[in-house]
Amino acid sequence: GYDARLLLNASRFQILSALNDARESLGPEDNLLVYYAGHGEMADDGQQGYWIPTDGQAGMPNTWISNGSISAILETMQARHVLVVADSCYSGSMAGVAMPVANPALAEGKWDEWVRTMAAGRSRTALTSGGVQPVPDTGTGKHSYFARAFLNALADNNRLLEAQQLFREVTSSLALASVNAPITQVPEYSPIQFAGHETGEFFFLPAKDSKATGP
C-alpha cells in the first residue's frame, strides 16, 4: 500500500533531492519510510556518520551525505512519522538515546491506548543494521543478512506491527541467521538525533487488513 520511489545506484544529488521532494510533498497525516542499503563511513573524530552515494569520493566527506544533513531535512518535514531503515556500515551513528519499549503483554485496553498515543505523536526513528562499526554486505541469496531478516519479519506479520517489535524480531532472526557471518552485527533502534522526534511510533499494517489487531 505504499507509494514507493526506488533509487538504484543513486548519486548524492539524487538522494538529497528525493528527501527534499518528500519534505515538500508530505503533510501532517502522512508517514515516510526510508530504506537505505549501501556503503557507510565514519568521520575520523568518530562524531559524524555518512551515507556514501555512487559519486562519493574516497577521503572526501564533502562528497558524502552526513547524518546531520538527513536529520535537518527530517526535522523540517511535515510528515507525522518517519522511519529510516539503514543497512550500512556505521549506521548506528544516526541513532540517539534509547526509547521506552512497549510491553507486548499489555492488556487489550492498555494496548489500544498506547497505540492511539503513539499514533498521534510525532516520531523520527531509525532502525539500523548495526552500531558504530562495519557490518557484512553479503548474506543469503541477493540480500544482506539484515535485509533478509527485515523482509522475513514483514512477510510473516499479520497484525498491526510497531517498529519496536519489528526491531526485536529482526534482532532475533539475525542472531540465528548470521552465525556464519564474517562480522557480528547487532541492530539498533532509537530516535534519530536532532531530527525533531517527540513521542510516537511507526506502525506497519498488512494491506489486506481493514483494522488493527492487538499484540
Short mmCIF file of C-alpha atoms in Angstrom, two decimals:
data_model
loop_
_atom_site.label_atom_id
_atom_site.label_comp_id
_atom_site.label_asym_id
_atom_site.label_seq_id
_atom_site.Cartn_x
_atom_site.Cartn_y
_atom_site.Cartn_z
CA GLY A 1 0.00 0.00 0.00
CA TYR A 2 2.99 2.33 -0.10
CA ASP A 3 3.58 4.96 -2.76
CA ALA A 4 7.16 3.87 -3.43
CA ARG A 5 10.07 5.64 -5.06
CA LEU A 6 13.08 3.50 -5.91
CA LEU A 7 16.58 4.90 -6.39
CA LEU A 8 19.20 2.49 -7.71
CA ASN A 9 22.90 3.38 -7.52
CA ALA A 10 21.90 6.94 -6.74
CA SER A 11 24.14 9.98 -6.68
CA ARG A 12 24.39 12.44 -3.81
CA PHE A 13 22.13 14.89 -5.67
CA GLN A 14 19.50 12.22 -6.40
CA ILE A 15 19.29 11.05 -2.77
CA LEU A 16 19.08 14.55 -1.31
CA SER A 17 16.59 15.62 -4.00
CA ALA A 18 14.33 12.67 -3.17
CA LEU A 19 14.38 13.56 0.54
CA ASN A 20 13.65 17.20 -0.27
CA ASP A 21 10.79 16.17 -2.55
CA ALA A 22 9.30 14.23 0.36
CA ARG A 23 9.70 17.23 2.63
CA GLU A 24 7.81 19.43 0.18
CA SER A 25 5.03 16.98 -0.67
CA LEU A 26 4.16 15.19 2.59
CA GLY A 27 1.63 16.56 5.05
CA PRO A 28 0.95 16.03 8.78
CA GLU A 29 -1.21 12.94 8.13
CA ASP A 30 1.49 11.20 6.07
CA ASN A 31 4.14 8.68 7.12
CA LEU A 32 7.51 8.10 5.45
CA LEU A 33 9.68 5.01 5.37
CA VAL A 34 13.22 5.48 4.03
CA TYR A 35 15.24 2.32 3.39
CA TYR A 36 18.93 2.90 2.64
CA ALA A 37 21.09 -0.04 1.56
CA GLY A 38 24.61 0.97 0.69
CA HIS A 39 28.01 1.91 1.99
CA GLY A 40 28.59 3.95 5.13
CA GLU A 41 31.57 5.72 6.64
CA MET A 42 32.55 7.42 9.89
CA ALA A 43 34.39 10.71 10.36
CA ASP A 44 37.91 10.47 11.75
CA ASP A 45 36.76 12.02 15.04
CA GLY A 46 34.02 9.40 15.40
CA GLN A 47 31.31 12.04 15.75
CA GLN A 48 29.62 12.03 12.33
CA GLY A 49 28.35 9.18 10.21
CA TYR A 50 27.80 9.27 6.45
CA TRP A 51 25.99 7.54 3.62
CA ILE A 52 28.23 7.07 0.57
CA PRO A 53 26.47 7.82 -2.75
CA THR A 54 27.73 6.32 -6.00
CA ASP A 55 29.57 9.56 -6.86
CA GLY A 56 31.14 9.86 -3.41
CA GLN A 57 34.93 10.05 -3.44
CA ALA A 58 37.26 8.28 -1.04
CA GLY A 59 38.54 10.51 1.73
CA MET A 60 36.27 13.42 0.75
CA PRO A 61 33.37 13.75 3.22
CA ASN A 62 32.03 16.76 1.32
CA THR A 63 31.00 14.34 -1.44
CA TRP A 64 29.11 12.09 1.02
CA ILE A 65 25.75 12.56 2.83
CA SER A 66 26.09 13.24 6.54
CA ASN A 67 23.66 12.12 9.21
CA GLY A 68 23.38 15.79 10.11
CA SER A 69 22.08 16.63 6.64
CA ILE A 70 19.48 13.86 6.80
CA SER A 71 18.37 14.94 10.28
CA ALA A 72 18.00 18.56 9.16
CA ILE A 73 15.66 17.53 6.33
CA LEU A 74 13.59 15.24 8.56
CA GLU A 75 13.30 17.88 11.28
CA THR A 76 11.57 20.34 8.92
CA MET A 77 9.36 17.69 7.29
CA GLN A 78 5.61 17.82 7.98
CA ALA A 79 5.12 14.02 7.93
CA ARG A 80 3.98 12.73 11.32
CA HIS A 81 6.01 9.51 11.45
CA VAL A 82 9.34 8.88 9.73
CA LEU A 83 11.29 5.64 10.00
CA VAL A 84 14.76 5.38 8.47
CA VAL A 85 16.00 1.82 7.98
CA ALA A 86 19.73 1.91 7.29
CA ASP A 87 21.61 -1.21 6.20
CA SER A 88 25.15 0.11 6.06
CA CYS A 89 28.39 0.25 8.00
CA TYR A 90 28.42 2.68 10.95
CA SER A 91 24.65 3.18 10.59
CA GLY A 92 24.25 3.27 14.36
CA SER A 93 25.84 6.73 14.40
CA MET A 94 22.45 8.08 13.30
CA ALA A 95 20.69 6.88 16.43
CA GLY A 96 20.23 8.84 19.64
CA VAL A 97 19.25 7.63 23.10
CA ALA A 98 17.16 4.52 23.53
CA MET A 99 13.38 4.92 23.66
CA PRO A 100 10.85 3.32 26.03
CA VAL A 101 9.83 -0.16 24.98
CA ALA A 102 6.20 -1.25 24.92
CA ASN A 103 5.32 -4.38 26.86
CA PRO A 104 3.84 -6.91 24.40
CA ALA A 105 1.81 -8.35 27.28
CA LEU A 106 -0.19 -5.15 27.80
CA ALA A 107 -3.89 -5.74 28.42
CA GLU A 108 -6.08 -5.07 25.39
CA GLY A 109 -7.37 -1.75 26.70
CA LYS A 110 -3.87 -0.56 27.60
CA TRP A 111 -2.52 -1.70 24.23
CA ASP A 112 -5.21 0.25 22.38
CA GLU A 113 -4.50 3.33 24.48
CA TRP A 114 -0.74 3.03 23.83
CA VAL A 115 -1.31 2.67 20.08
CA ARG A 116 -3.52 5.76 19.98
CA THR A 117 -0.93 7.78 21.91
CA MET A 118 1.96 6.66 19.74
CA ALA A 119 -0.01 7.14 16.51
CA ALA A 120 -0.84 10.73 17.48
CA GLY A 121 2.73 11.73 18.36
CA ARG A 122 5.47 12.93 16.04
CA SER A 123 8.25 10.40 15.57
CA ARG A 124 11.64 10.31 13.86
CA THR A 125 13.25 6.91 14.45
CA ALA A 126 15.98 4.77 12.93
CA LEU A 127 16.31 1.00 12.65
CA THR A 128 19.93 0.29 11.79
CA SER A 129 21.69 -2.91 10.77
CA GLY A 130 24.44 -2.37 13.32
CA GLY A 131 26.10 0.10 15.64
CA VAL A 132 29.15 2.24 15.06
CA GLN A 133 31.15 -0.44 13.28
CA PRO A 134 31.29 -2.26 9.92
CA VAL A 135 28.56 -4.78 9.02
CA PRO A 136 28.64 -7.54 6.38
CA ASP A 137 27.22 -6.54 3.00
CA THR A 138 26.70 -10.14 1.93
CA GLY A 139 24.23 -12.73 3.11
CA THR A 140 21.84 -15.34 1.76
CA GLY A 141 20.94 -15.07 -1.90
CA LYS A 142 20.78 -11.50 -3.17
CA HIS A 143 20.11 -9.92 0.23
CA SER A 144 22.29 -9.00 3.18
CA TYR A 145 21.67 -10.82 6.46
CA PHE A 146 19.86 -7.76 7.81
CA ALA A 147 17.70 -7.24 4.72
CA ARG A 148 16.63 -10.89 4.70
CA ALA A 149 15.67 -10.73 8.40
CA PHE A 150 13.76 -7.46 7.80
CA LEU A 151 11.83 -8.86 4.82
CA ASN A 152 11.00 -12.10 6.61
CA ALA A 153 9.66 -10.26 9.66
CA LEU A 154 7.29 -8.21 7.50
CA ALA A 155 6.26 -11.16 5.34
CA ASP A 156 5.37 -13.25 8.40
CA ASN A 157 3.40 -10.47 10.08
CA ASN A 158 -0.42 -10.45 10.08
CA ARG A 159 -1.21 -7.73 12.64
CA LEU A 160 -0.53 -4.12 13.50
CA LEU A 161 3.24 -4.15 13.96
CA GLU A 162 5.10 -1.40 15.78
CA ALA A 163 8.68 -0.68 14.74
CA GLN A 164 9.92 -1.66 18.20
CA GLN A 165 8.56 -5.17 17.74
CA LEU A 166 9.93 -5.31 14.20
CA PHE A 167 13.32 -4.43 15.66
CA ARG A 168 13.08 -7.25 18.21
CA GLU A 169 12.09 -9.78 15.55
CA VAL A 170 14.86 -8.68 13.19
CA THR A 171 17.41 -8.86 16.01
CA SER A 172 16.35 -12.39 17.00
CA SER A 173 16.31 -13.62 13.42
CA LEU A 174 19.64 -12.00 12.65
CA ALA A 175 21.30 -13.61 15.67
CA LEU A 176 20.47 -17.04 14.23
CA ALA A 177 20.95 -16.33 10.53
CA SER A 178 24.31 -14.59 10.83
CA VAL A 179 26.08 -17.25 12.90
CA ASN A 180 28.39 -17.85 9.96
CA ALA A 181 28.68 -14.16 9.01
CA PRO A 182 32.21 -12.74 8.84
CA ILE A 183 31.27 -9.90 11.23
CA THR A 184 28.96 -9.93 14.24
CA GLN A 185 26.24 -7.30 13.92
CA VAL A 186 23.73 -6.06 16.47
CA PRO A 187 20.86 -3.91 15.11
CA GLU A 188 19.79 -0.77 16.94
CA TYR A 189 16.51 1.14 17.19
CA SER A 190 16.10 4.62 18.66
CA PRO A 191 15.12 8.22 17.84
CA ILE A 192 17.23 9.97 15.20
CA GLN A 193 19.45 12.66 16.66
CA PHE A 194 18.37 16.27 16.05
CA ALA A 195 15.52 15.24 13.72
CA GLY A 196 12.65 16.51 15.87
CA HIS A 197 11.48 13.29 17.50
CA GLU A 198 8.87 13.98 20.19
CA THR A 199 6.83 10.93 21.10
CA GLY A 200 5.36 8.43 18.74
CA GLU A 201 5.98 5.22 16.88
CA PHE A 202 5.99 3.97 13.29
CA PHE A 203 3.43 1.23 12.59
CA PHE A 204 3.11 -1.34 9.82
CA LEU A 205 -0.30 -2.74 8.89
CA PRO A 206 -0.74 -5.53 6.32
CA ALA A 207 -2.56 -4.11 3.30
CA LYS A 208 -5.21 -6.85 3.40
CA ASP A 209 -6.26 -5.95 6.94
CA SER A 210 -9.06 -3.45 7.44
CA LYS A 211 -8.38 -2.85 11.12
CA ALA A 212 -5.58 -3.24 13.62
CA THR A 213 -5.36 -6.19 15.97
CA GLY A 214 -3.60 -6.43 19.30
CA PRO A 215 -0.20 -7.97 20.07
#
